[in-house]
JSON list of C-alpha atoms in Angstrom, two decimals:
[
{"chain": "A", "resi": 18, "resn": "UNK", "atom": "CA", "xyz": [69.51, 134.17, 57.56]},
{"chain": "A", "resi": 19, "resn": "UNK", "atom": "CA", "xyz": [72.81, 135.45, 56.42]},
{"chain": "A", "resi": 20, "resn": "UNK", "atom": "CA", "xyz": [74.36, 138.39, 58.34]},
{"chain": "A", "resi": 21, "resn": "UNK", "atom": "CA", "xyz": [75.66, 141.66, 56.74]},
{"chain": "A", "resi": 22, "resn": "UNK", "atom": "CA", "xyz": [79.24, 140.40, 56.28]},
{"chain": "A", "resi": 23, "resn": "UNK", "atom": "CA", "xyz": [77.86, 137.29, 54.64]},
{"chain": "A", "resi": 24, "resn": "UNK", "atom": "CA", "xyz": [75.77, 139.01, 52.36]},
{"chain": "A", "resi": 25, "resn": "UNK", "atom": "CA", "xyz": [78.39, 141.56, 51.51]},
{"chain": "A", "resi": 26, "resn": "UNK", "atom": "CA", "xyz": [80.93, 138.56, 50.83]},
{"chain": "A", "resi": 27, "resn": "UNK", "atom": "CA", "xyz": [78.06, 136.83, 48.49]},
{"chain": "A", "resi": 28, "resn": "UNK", "atom": "CA", "xyz": [77.31, 140.05, 46.62]},
{"chain": "A", "resi": 29, "resn": "UNK", "atom": "CA", "xyz": [81.09, 140.83, 46.04]},
{"chain": "A", "resi": 30, "resn": "UNK", "atom": "CA", "xyz": [81.77, 137.18, 44.85]},
{"chain": "A", "resi": 31, "resn": "UNK", "atom": "CA", "xyz": [78.83, 137.20, 42.51]},
{"chain": "A", "resi": 32, "resn": "UNK", "atom": "CA", "xyz": [79.86, 140.68, 41.12]},
{"chain": "A", "resi": 33, "resn": "UNK", "atom": "CA", "xyz": [83.42, 139.35, 40.50]},
{"chain": "A", "resi": 34, "resn": "UNK", "atom": "CA", "xyz": [82.09, 136.18, 38.97]},
{"chain": "A", "resi": 35, "resn": "UNK", "atom": "CA", "xyz": [79.98, 138.08, 36.60]},
{"chain": "A", "resi": 36, "resn": "UNK", "atom": "CA", "xyz": [83.20, 139.76, 35.40]},
{"chain": "A", "resi": 37, "resn": "UNK", "atom": "CA", "xyz": [85.70, 137.10, 35.19]},
{"chain": "A", "resi": 38, "resn": "UNK", "atom": "CA", "xyz": [86.16, 133.29, 35.57]},
{"chain": "A", "resi": 39, "resn": "UNK", "atom": "CA", "xyz": [86.07, 131.38, 38.82]},
{"chain": "A", "resi": 40, "resn": "UNK", "atom": "CA", "xyz": [89.87, 130.52, 38.53]},
{"chain": "A", "resi": 41, "resn": "UNK", "atom": "CA", "xyz": [90.63, 134.33, 38.20]},
{"chain": "A", "resi": 42, "resn": "UNK", "atom": "CA", "xyz": [88.96, 135.09, 41.60]},
{"chain": "A", "resi": 43, "resn": "UNK", "atom": "CA", "xyz": [90.79, 134.86, 45.09]},
{"chain": "A", "resi": 44, "resn": "UNK", "atom": "CA", "xyz": [89.71, 135.41, 48.46]},
{"chain": "A", "resi": 45, "resn": "UNK", "atom": "CA", "xyz": [91.80, 138.71, 48.37]},
{"chain": "A", "resi": 46, "resn": "UNK", "atom": "CA", "xyz": [89.67, 140.06, 45.38]},
{"chain": "A", "resi": 47, "resn": "UNK", "atom": "CA", "xyz": [86.48, 139.38, 47.34]},
{"chain": "A", "resi": 48, "resn": "UNK", "atom": "CA", "xyz": [87.81, 140.93, 50.56]},
{"chain": "A", "resi": 49, "resn": "UNK", "atom": "CA", "xyz": [89.02, 144.04, 48.73]},
{"chain": "A", "resi": 50, "resn": "UNK", "atom": "CA", "xyz": [85.70, 144.24, 47.09]},
{"chain": "A", "resi": 51, "resn": "UNK", "atom": "CA", "xyz": [83.58, 144.19, 50.15]},
{"chain": "A", "resi": 52, "resn": "UNK", "atom": "CA", "xyz": [86.10, 146.14, 52.29]},
{"chain": "A", "resi": 53, "resn": "UNK", "atom": "CA", "xyz": [86.75, 143.29, 54.74]},
{"chain": "A", "resi": 54, "resn": "UNK", "atom": "CA", "xyz": [89.92, 141.55, 55.91]},
{"chain": "A", "resi": 55, "resn": "UNK", "atom": "CA", "xyz": [90.79, 137.98, 55.08]},
{"chain": "A", "resi": 56, "resn": "UNK", "atom": "CA", "xyz": [90.19, 136.69, 58.50]},
{"chain": "A", "resi": 57, "resn": "UNK", "atom": "CA", "xyz": [86.31, 137.95, 58.23]},
{"chain": "A", "resi": 58, "resn": "UNK", "atom": "CA", "xyz": [86.13, 135.96, 54.98]},
{"chain": "A", "resi": 59, "resn": "UNK", "atom": "CA", "xyz": [87.37, 132.60, 56.60]},
{"chain": "A", "resi": 60, "resn": "UNK", "atom": "CA", "xyz": [85.41, 133.18, 59.75]},
{"chain": "A", "resi": 61, "resn": "UNK", "atom": "CA", "xyz": [82.30, 132.86, 57.58]},
{"chain": "A", "resi": 62, "resn": "UNK", "atom": "CA", "xyz": [83.61, 130.52, 54.71]},
{"chain": "A", "resi": 63, "resn": "UNK", "atom": "CA", "xyz": [86.35, 127.86, 54.66]},
{"chain": "A", "resi": 64, "resn": "UNK", "atom": "CA", "xyz": [87.19, 128.55, 51.07]},
{"chain": "A", "resi": 65, "resn": "UNK", "atom": "CA", "xyz": [85.80, 129.77, 47.79]},
{"chain": "A", "resi": 66, "resn": "UNK", "atom": "CA", "xyz": [84.12, 126.31, 46.90]},
{"chain": "A", "resi": 67, "resn": "UNK", "atom": "CA", "xyz": [82.29, 126.51, 50.22]},
{"chain": "A", "resi": 68, "resn": "UNK", "atom": "CA", "xyz": [80.97, 130.00, 49.51]},
{"chain": "A", "resi": 69, "resn": "UNK", "atom": "CA", "xyz": [79.67, 128.71, 46.08]},
{"chain": "A", "resi": 70, "resn": "UNK", "atom": "CA", "xyz": [77.88, 126.02, 47.89]},
{"chain": "A", "resi": 71, "resn": "UNK", "atom": "CA", "xyz": [76.44, 128.45, 50.50]},
{"chain": "A", "resi": 72, "resn": "UNK", "atom": "CA", "xyz": [75.13, 130.74, 47.52]},
{"chain": "A", "resi": 73, "resn": "UNK", "atom": "CA", "xyz": [73.60, 127.80, 45.77]},
{"chain": "A", "resi": 74, "resn": "UNK", "atom": "CA", "xyz": [71.97, 126.43, 49.13]},
{"chain": "A", "resi": 75, "resn": "UNK", "atom": "CA", "xyz": [70.71, 129.97, 49.87]},
{"chain": "A", "resi": 76, "resn": "UNK", "atom": "CA", "xyz": [69.08, 129.97, 46.36]},
{"chain": "A", "resi": 77, "resn": "UNK", "atom": "CA", "xyz": [67.36, 126.71, 46.98]},
{"chain": "A", "resi": 78, "resn": "UNK", "atom": "CA", "xyz": [65.99, 127.86, 50.10]},
{"chain": "A", "resi": 79, "resn": "UNK", "atom": "CA", "xyz": [64.68, 131.11, 48.44]},
{"chain": "A", "resi": 80, "resn": "UNK", "atom": "CA", "xyz": [62.94, 129.17, 45.99]},
{"chain": "A", "resi": 81, "resn": "UNK", "atom": "CA", "xyz": [61.39, 126.92, 48.47]},
{"chain": "A", "resi": 82, "resn": "UNK", "atom": "CA", "xyz": [59.99, 129.80, 50.44]},
{"chain": "A", "resi": 83, "resn": "UNK", "atom": "CA", "xyz": [58.88, 131.99, 47.63]},
{"chain": "A", "resi": 84, "resn": "UNK", "atom": "CA", "xyz": [57.26, 129.24, 45.47]},
{"chain": "A", "resi": 85, "resn": "UNK", "atom": "CA", "xyz": [54.76, 127.25, 47.46]},
{"chain": "A", "resi": 86, "resn": "UNK", "atom": "CA", "xyz": [52.76, 126.72, 44.32]},
{"chain": "A", "resi": 87, "resn": "UNK", "atom": "CA", "xyz": [53.61, 126.31, 40.82]},
{"chain": "A", "resi": 88, "resn": "UNK", "atom": "CA", "xyz": [50.43, 126.01, 38.49]},
{"chain": "A", "resi": 89, "resn": "UNK", "atom": "CA", "xyz": [52.02, 125.00, 35.25]},
{"chain": "A", "resi": 90, "resn": "UNK", "atom": "CA", "xyz": [55.23, 123.31, 33.91]},
{"chain": "A", "resi": 91, "resn": "UNK", "atom": "CA", "xyz": [56.22, 126.59, 32.44]},
{"chain": "A", "resi": 92, "resn": "UNK", "atom": "CA", "xyz": [56.27, 128.40, 35.70]},
{"chain": "A", "resi": 93, "resn": "UNK", "atom": "CA", "xyz": [58.07, 125.26, 37.08]},
{"chain": "A", "resi": 94, "resn": "UNK", "atom": "CA", "xyz": [60.91, 125.85, 34.25]},
{"chain": "A", "resi": 95, "resn": "UNK", "atom": "CA", "xyz": [61.00, 129.45, 34.71]},
{"chain": "A", "resi": 96, "resn": "UNK", "atom": "CA", "xyz": [61.61, 129.35, 38.31]},
{"chain": "A", "resi": 97, "resn": "UNK", "atom": "CA", "xyz": [64.16, 126.50, 37.89]},
{"chain": "A", "resi": 98, "resn": "UNK", "atom": "CA", "xyz": [66.25, 128.56, 35.28]},
{"chain": "A", "resi": 99, "resn": "UNK", "atom": "CA", "xyz": [65.57, 131.92, 37.26]},
{"chain": "A", "resi": 100, "resn": "UNK", "atom": "CA", "xyz": [69.02, 132.21, 39.07]},
{"chain": "A", "resi": 101, "resn": "UNK", "atom": "CA", "xyz": [70.86, 131.29, 35.90]},
{"chain": "A", "resi": 102, "resn": "UNK", "atom": "CA", "xyz": [68.80, 133.94, 33.86]},
{"chain": "A", "resi": 103, "resn": "UNK", "atom": "CA", "xyz": [69.79, 136.59, 36.44]},
{"chain": "A", "resi": 104, "resn": "UNK", "atom": "CA", "xyz": [73.28, 135.55, 36.59]},
{"chain": "A", "resi": 105, "resn": "UNK", "atom": "CA", "xyz": [74.26, 134.29, 33.36]},
{"chain": "A", "resi": 106, "resn": "UNK", "atom": "CA", "xyz": [78.08, 135.05, 33.29]},
{"chain": "A", "resi": 107, "resn": "UNK", "atom": "CA", "xyz": [78.58, 133.80, 36.76]},
{"chain": "A", "resi": 108, "resn": "UNK", "atom": "CA", "xyz": [76.74, 130.64, 36.21]},
{"chain": "A", "resi": 109, "resn": "UNK", "atom": "CA", "xyz": [78.65, 129.92, 32.97]},
{"chain": "A", "resi": 110, "resn": "UNK", "atom": "CA", "xyz": [82.01, 130.55, 35.10]},
{"chain": "A", "resi": 111, "resn": "UNK", "atom": "CA", "xyz": [80.91, 128.10, 37.77]},
{"chain": "A", "resi": 112, "resn": "UNK", "atom": "CA", "xyz": [79.64, 125.71, 34.87]},
{"chain": "A", "resi": 113, "resn": "UNK", "atom": "CA", "xyz": [83.03, 126.06, 33.21]},
{"chain": "A", "resi": 114, "resn": "UNK", "atom": "CA", "xyz": [85.07, 125.37, 36.28]},
{"chain": "A", "resi": 115, "resn": "UNK", "atom": "CA", "xyz": [86.09, 122.49, 38.30]},
{"chain": "A", "resi": 116, "resn": "UNK", "atom": "CA", "xyz": [83.17, 123.20, 40.45]},
{"chain": "A", "resi": 117, "resn": "UNK", "atom": "CA", "xyz": [80.52, 122.16, 37.89]},
{"chain": "A", "resi": 118, "resn": "UNK", "atom": "CA", "xyz": [79.38, 119.49, 40.02]},
{"chain": "A", "resi": 119, "resn": "UNK", "atom": "CA", "xyz": [78.17, 121.97, 42.46]},
{"chain": "A", "resi": 120, "resn": "UNK", "atom": "CA", "xyz": [76.11, 123.63, 40.17]},
{"chain": "A", "resi": 121, "resn": "UNK", "atom": "CA", "xyz": [74.63, 120.30, 38.70]},
{"chain": "A", "resi": 122, "resn": "UNK", "atom": "CA", "xyz": [73.66, 119.15, 42.14]},
{"chain": "A", "resi": 123, "resn": "UNK", "atom": "CA", "xyz": [71.99, 122.47, 42.83]},
{"chain": "A", "resi": 124, "resn": "UNK", "atom": "CA", "xyz": [70.17, 122.30, 39.51]},
{"chain": "A", "resi": 125, "resn": "UNK", "atom": "CA", "xyz": [69.01, 118.68, 40.24]},
{"chain": "A", "resi": 126, "resn": "UNK", "atom": "CA", "xyz": [67.59, 119.69, 43.71]},
{"chain": "A", "resi": 127, "resn": "UNK", "atom": "CA", "xyz": [65.95, 122.72, 42.45]},
{"chain": "A", "resi": 128, "resn": "UNK", "atom": "CA", "xyz": [64.24, 120.79, 39.41]},
{"chain": "A", "resi": 129, "resn": "UNK", "atom": "CA", "xyz": [63.26, 118.00, 42.04]},
{"chain": "A", "resi": 130, "resn": "UNK", "atom": "CA", "xyz": [61.78, 120.63, 44.26]},
{"chain": "A", "resi": 131, "resn": "UNK", "atom": "CA", "xyz": [59.89, 122.60, 41.51]},
{"chain": "A", "resi": 132, "resn": "UNK", "atom": "CA", "xyz": [58.44, 119.48, 39.90]},
{"chain": "A", "resi": 133, "resn": "UNK", "atom": "CA", "xyz": [57.19, 118.29, 43.32]},
{"chain": "A", "resi": 134, "resn": "UNK", "atom": "CA", "xyz": [55.55, 121.61, 43.93]},
{"chain": "A", "resi": 135, "resn": "UNK", "atom": "CA", "xyz": [54.10, 121.73, 40.45]},
{"chain": "A", "resi": 136, "resn": "UNK", "atom": "CA", "xyz": [52.61, 118.23, 40.58]},
{"chain": "A", "resi": 137, "resn": "UNK", "atom": "CA", "xyz": [51.19, 118.90, 44.20]},
{"chain": "A", "resi": 138, "resn": "UNK", "atom": "CA", "xyz": [49.69, 122.21, 42.85]},
{"chain": "A", "resi": 139, "resn": "UNK", "atom": "CA", "xyz": [48.52, 121.13, 39.36]},
{"chain": "A", "resi": 140, "resn": "UNK", "atom": "CA", "xyz": [47.17, 117.52, 40.47]},
{"chain": "A", "resi": 141, "resn": "UNK", "atom": "CA", "xyz": [46.57, 117.74, 44.26]},
{"chain": "A", "resi": 142, "resn": "UNK", "atom": "CA", "xyz": [43.96, 114.95, 44.13]},
{"chain": "A", "resi": 143, "resn": "UNK", "atom": "CA", "xyz": [45.50, 112.69, 41.53]},
{"chain": "A", "resi": 144, "resn": "UNK", "atom": "CA", "xyz": [45.06, 109.13, 42.44]},
{"chain": "A", "resi": 145, "resn": "UNK", "atom": "CA", "xyz": [48.30, 107.57, 41.39]},
{"chain": "A", "resi": 146, "resn": "UNK", "atom": "CA", "xyz": [50.41, 104.54, 42.82]},
{"chain": "A", "resi": 147, "resn": "UNK", "atom": "CA", "xyz": [53.37, 105.41, 44.56]},
{"chain": "A", "resi": 148, "resn": "UNK", "atom": "CA", "xyz": [55.37, 103.76, 41.81]},
{"chain": "A", "resi": 149, "resn": "UNK", "atom": "CA", "xyz": [53.85, 105.83, 39.09]},
{"chain": "A", "resi": 150, "resn": "UNK", "atom": "CA", "xyz": [54.08, 109.06, 40.97]},
{"chain": "A", "resi": 151, "resn": "UNK", "atom": "CA", "xyz": [57.75, 108.51, 41.51]},
{"chain": "A", "resi": 152, "resn": "UNK", "atom": "CA", "xyz": [58.12, 107.72, 37.82]},
{"chain": "A", "resi": 153, "resn": "UNK", "atom": "CA", "xyz": [56.36, 110.92, 36.61]},
{"chain": "A", "resi": 154, "resn": "UNK", "atom": "CA", "xyz": [58.21, 113.07, 39.15]},
{"chain": "A", "resi": 155, "resn": "UNK", "atom": "CA", "xyz": [61.58, 111.69, 37.91]},
{"chain": "A", "resi": 156, "resn": "UNK", "atom": "CA", "xyz": [60.52, 112.00, 34.37]},
{"chain": "A", "resi": 157, "resn": "UNK", "atom": "CA", "xyz": [59.72, 115.59, 34.76]},
{"chain": "A", "resi": 158, "resn": "UNK", "atom": "CA", "xyz": [62.69, 116.34, 36.87]},
{"chain": "A", "resi": 159, "resn": "UNK", "atom": "CA", "xyz": [65.05, 114.54, 34.35]},
{"chain": "A", "resi": 160, "resn": "UNK", "atom": "CA", "xyz": [63.22, 116.62, 31.55]},
{"chain": "A", "resi": 161, "resn": "UNK", "atom": "CA", "xyz": [63.69, 120.24, 33.29]},
{"chain": "A", "resi": 162, "resn": "UNK", "atom": "CA", "xyz": [67.18, 119.26, 34.02]},
{"chain": "A", "resi": 163, "resn": "UNK", "atom": "CA", "xyz": [68.14, 118.48, 30.60]},
{"chain": "A", "resi": 164, "resn": "UNK", "atom": "CA", "xyz": [66.38, 121.34, 29.27]},
{"chain": "A", "resi": 165, "resn": "UNK", "atom": "CA", "xyz": [68.40, 123.76, 31.39]},
{"chain": "A", "resi": 166, "resn": "UNK", "atom": "CA", "xyz": [71.72, 121.83, 31.18]},
{"chain": "A", "resi": 167, "resn": "UNK", "atom": "CA", "xyz": [71.34, 121.80, 27.38]},
{"chain": "A", "resi": 168, "resn": "UNK", "atom": "CA", "xyz": [70.86, 125.55, 27.47]},
{"chain": "A", "resi": 169, "resn": "UNK", "atom": "CA", "xyz": [74.14, 125.84, 29.84]},
{"chain": "A", "resi": 170, "resn": "UNK", "atom": "CA", "xyz": [75.98, 123.38, 27.22]},
{"chain": "A", "resi": 171, "resn": "UNK", "atom": "CA", "xyz": [75.38, 126.07, 24.37]},
{"chain": "A", "resi": 172, "resn": "UNK", "atom": "CA", "xyz": [76.78, 128.74, 26.24]},
{"chain": "A", "resi": 173, "resn": "UNK", "atom": "CA", "xyz": [73.14, 130.29, 27.30]},
{"chain": "A", "resi": 174, "resn": "UNK", "atom": "CA", "xyz": [73.37, 132.01, 23.96]},
{"chain": "A", "resi": 175, "resn": "UNK", "atom": "CA", "xyz": [69.79, 131.72, 23.29]},
{"chain": "A", "resi": 176, "resn": "UNK", "atom": "CA", "xyz": [66.93, 133.17, 25.34]},
{"chain": "A", "resi": 177, "resn": "UNK", "atom": "CA", "xyz": [65.55, 130.29, 27.14]},
{"chain": "A", "resi": 178, "resn": "UNK", "atom": "CA", "xyz": [61.98, 131.95, 27.99]},
{"chain": "A", "resi": 179, "resn": "UNK", "atom": "CA", "xyz": [60.69, 131.98, 24.54]},
{"chain": "A", "resi": 180, "resn": "UNK", "atom": "CA", "xyz": [62.04, 128.40, 23.99]},
{"chain": "A", "resi": 181, "resn": "UNK", "atom": "CA", "xyz": [60.15, 127.29, 27.22]},
{"chain": "A", "resi": 182, "resn": "UNK", "atom": "CA", "xyz": [57.02, 129.16, 26.47]},
{"chain": "A", "resi": 183, "resn": "UNK", "atom": "CA", "xyz": [56.88, 127.60, 23.00]},
{"chain": "A", "resi": 184, "resn": "UNK", "atom": "CA", "xyz": [57.74, 124.05, 24.36]},
{"chain": "A", "resi": 185, "resn": "UNK", "atom": "CA", "xyz": [54.92, 124.42, 26.65]},
{"chain": "A", "resi": 186, "resn": "UNK", "atom": "CA", "xyz": [52.47, 125.31, 23.99]},
{"chain": "A", "resi": 187, "resn": "UNK", "atom": "CA", "xyz": [53.65, 122.39, 21.85]},
{"chain": "A", "resi": 188, "resn": "UNK", "atom": "CA", "xyz": [53.21, 119.99, 25.01]},
{"chain": "A", "resi": 189, "resn": "UNK", "atom": "CA", "xyz": [49.91, 121.34, 26.16]},
{"chain": "A", "resi": 190, "resn": "UNK", "atom": "CA", "xyz": [47.91, 118.81, 27.90]},
{"chain": "A", "resi": 191, "resn": "UNK", "atom": "CA", "xyz": [50.72, 116.35, 27.92]},
{"chain": "A", "resi": 192, "resn": "UNK", "atom": "CA", "xyz": [51.01, 116.33, 31.71]},
{"chain": "A", "resi": 193, "resn": "UNK", "atom": "CA", "xyz": [47.34, 115.92, 32.40]},
{"chain": "A", "resi": 194, "resn": "UNK", "atom": "CA", "xyz": [47.30, 113.14, 29.85]},
{"chain": "A", "resi": 195, "resn": "UNK", "atom": "CA", "xyz": [49.92, 111.29, 31.67]},
{"chain": "A", "resi": 196, "resn": "UNK", "atom": "CA", "xyz": [48.34, 111.63, 34.95]},
{"chain": "A", "resi": 197, "resn": "UNK", "atom": "CA", "xyz": [45.02, 110.55, 33.77]},
{"chain": "A", "resi": 198, "resn": "UNK", "atom": "CA", "xyz": [46.57, 107.47, 32.10]},
{"chain": "A", "resi": 199, "resn": "UNK", "atom": "CA", "xyz": [48.25, 106.45, 35.39]},
{"chain": "A", "resi": 200, "resn": "UNK", "atom": "CA", "xyz": [44.91, 107.10, 37.25]},
{"chain": "A", "resi": 201, "resn": "UNK", "atom": "CA", "xyz": [43.05, 104.98, 34.90]},
{"chain": "A", "resi": 202, "resn": "UNK", "atom": "CA", "xyz": [45.60, 102.31, 35.02]},
{"chain": "A", "resi": 203, "resn": "UNK", "atom": "CA", "xyz": [45.48, 102.47, 39.04]},
{"chain": "A", "resi": 204, "resn": "UNK", "atom": "CA", "xyz": [41.51, 102.21, 38.82]},
{"chain": "A", "resi": 205, "resn": "UNK", "atom": "CA", "xyz": [41.59, 99.22, 36.51]},
{"chain": "A", "resi": 206, "resn": "UNK", "atom": "CA", "xyz": [44.38, 97.50, 38.70]},
{"chain": "A", "resi": 207, "resn": "UNK", "atom": "CA", "xyz": [42.17, 98.05, 41.73]},
{"chain": "A", "resi": 208, "resn": "UNK", "atom": "CA", "xyz": [38.95, 96.70, 40.17]},
{"chain": "A", "resi": 209, "resn": "UNK", "atom": "CA", "xyz": [40.77, 93.50, 39.04]},
{"chain": "A", "resi": 210, "resn": "UNK", "atom": "CA", "xyz": [41.94, 92.55, 42.36]}
]
């Protein structure tokens, strides 16, 4: 758990990042905003990229702890997009910086986690081969990652929530059909052996 100074540094940085691009933020700006000295910053973080990594890692841990169940793909997508929705300008500033890869790695991990939770919640008793389980999880992880990344690439101009809701209406039953197909294949395969 982050201590008071670490939380103050993170909040100050996110506040600044919601105001201006990443390359316009210095350690001095952060320390001035939260009322600490530079040594205190460097005691907790090596540099600004390390601070970004720690913020994103903290967000992954929060998602893991807060969402032990996700009953629909829509829930899964809303959770994965949540931090970006809450911090649009900050995320755009990270995404449009040399640290884009940090955000993409974070997003990939969040998508992987939320999809696994969704599948274990929605299909706890699915009888799938390990190969098919892996294929389905990877497919949904890529779909979710691409959905959010595409939204970022358009500058987050549109509200993604109605888009996700409508997409989930259109694809209603899609996940179940894929799982049932794989189960049937596994059953047929075991019967022919």
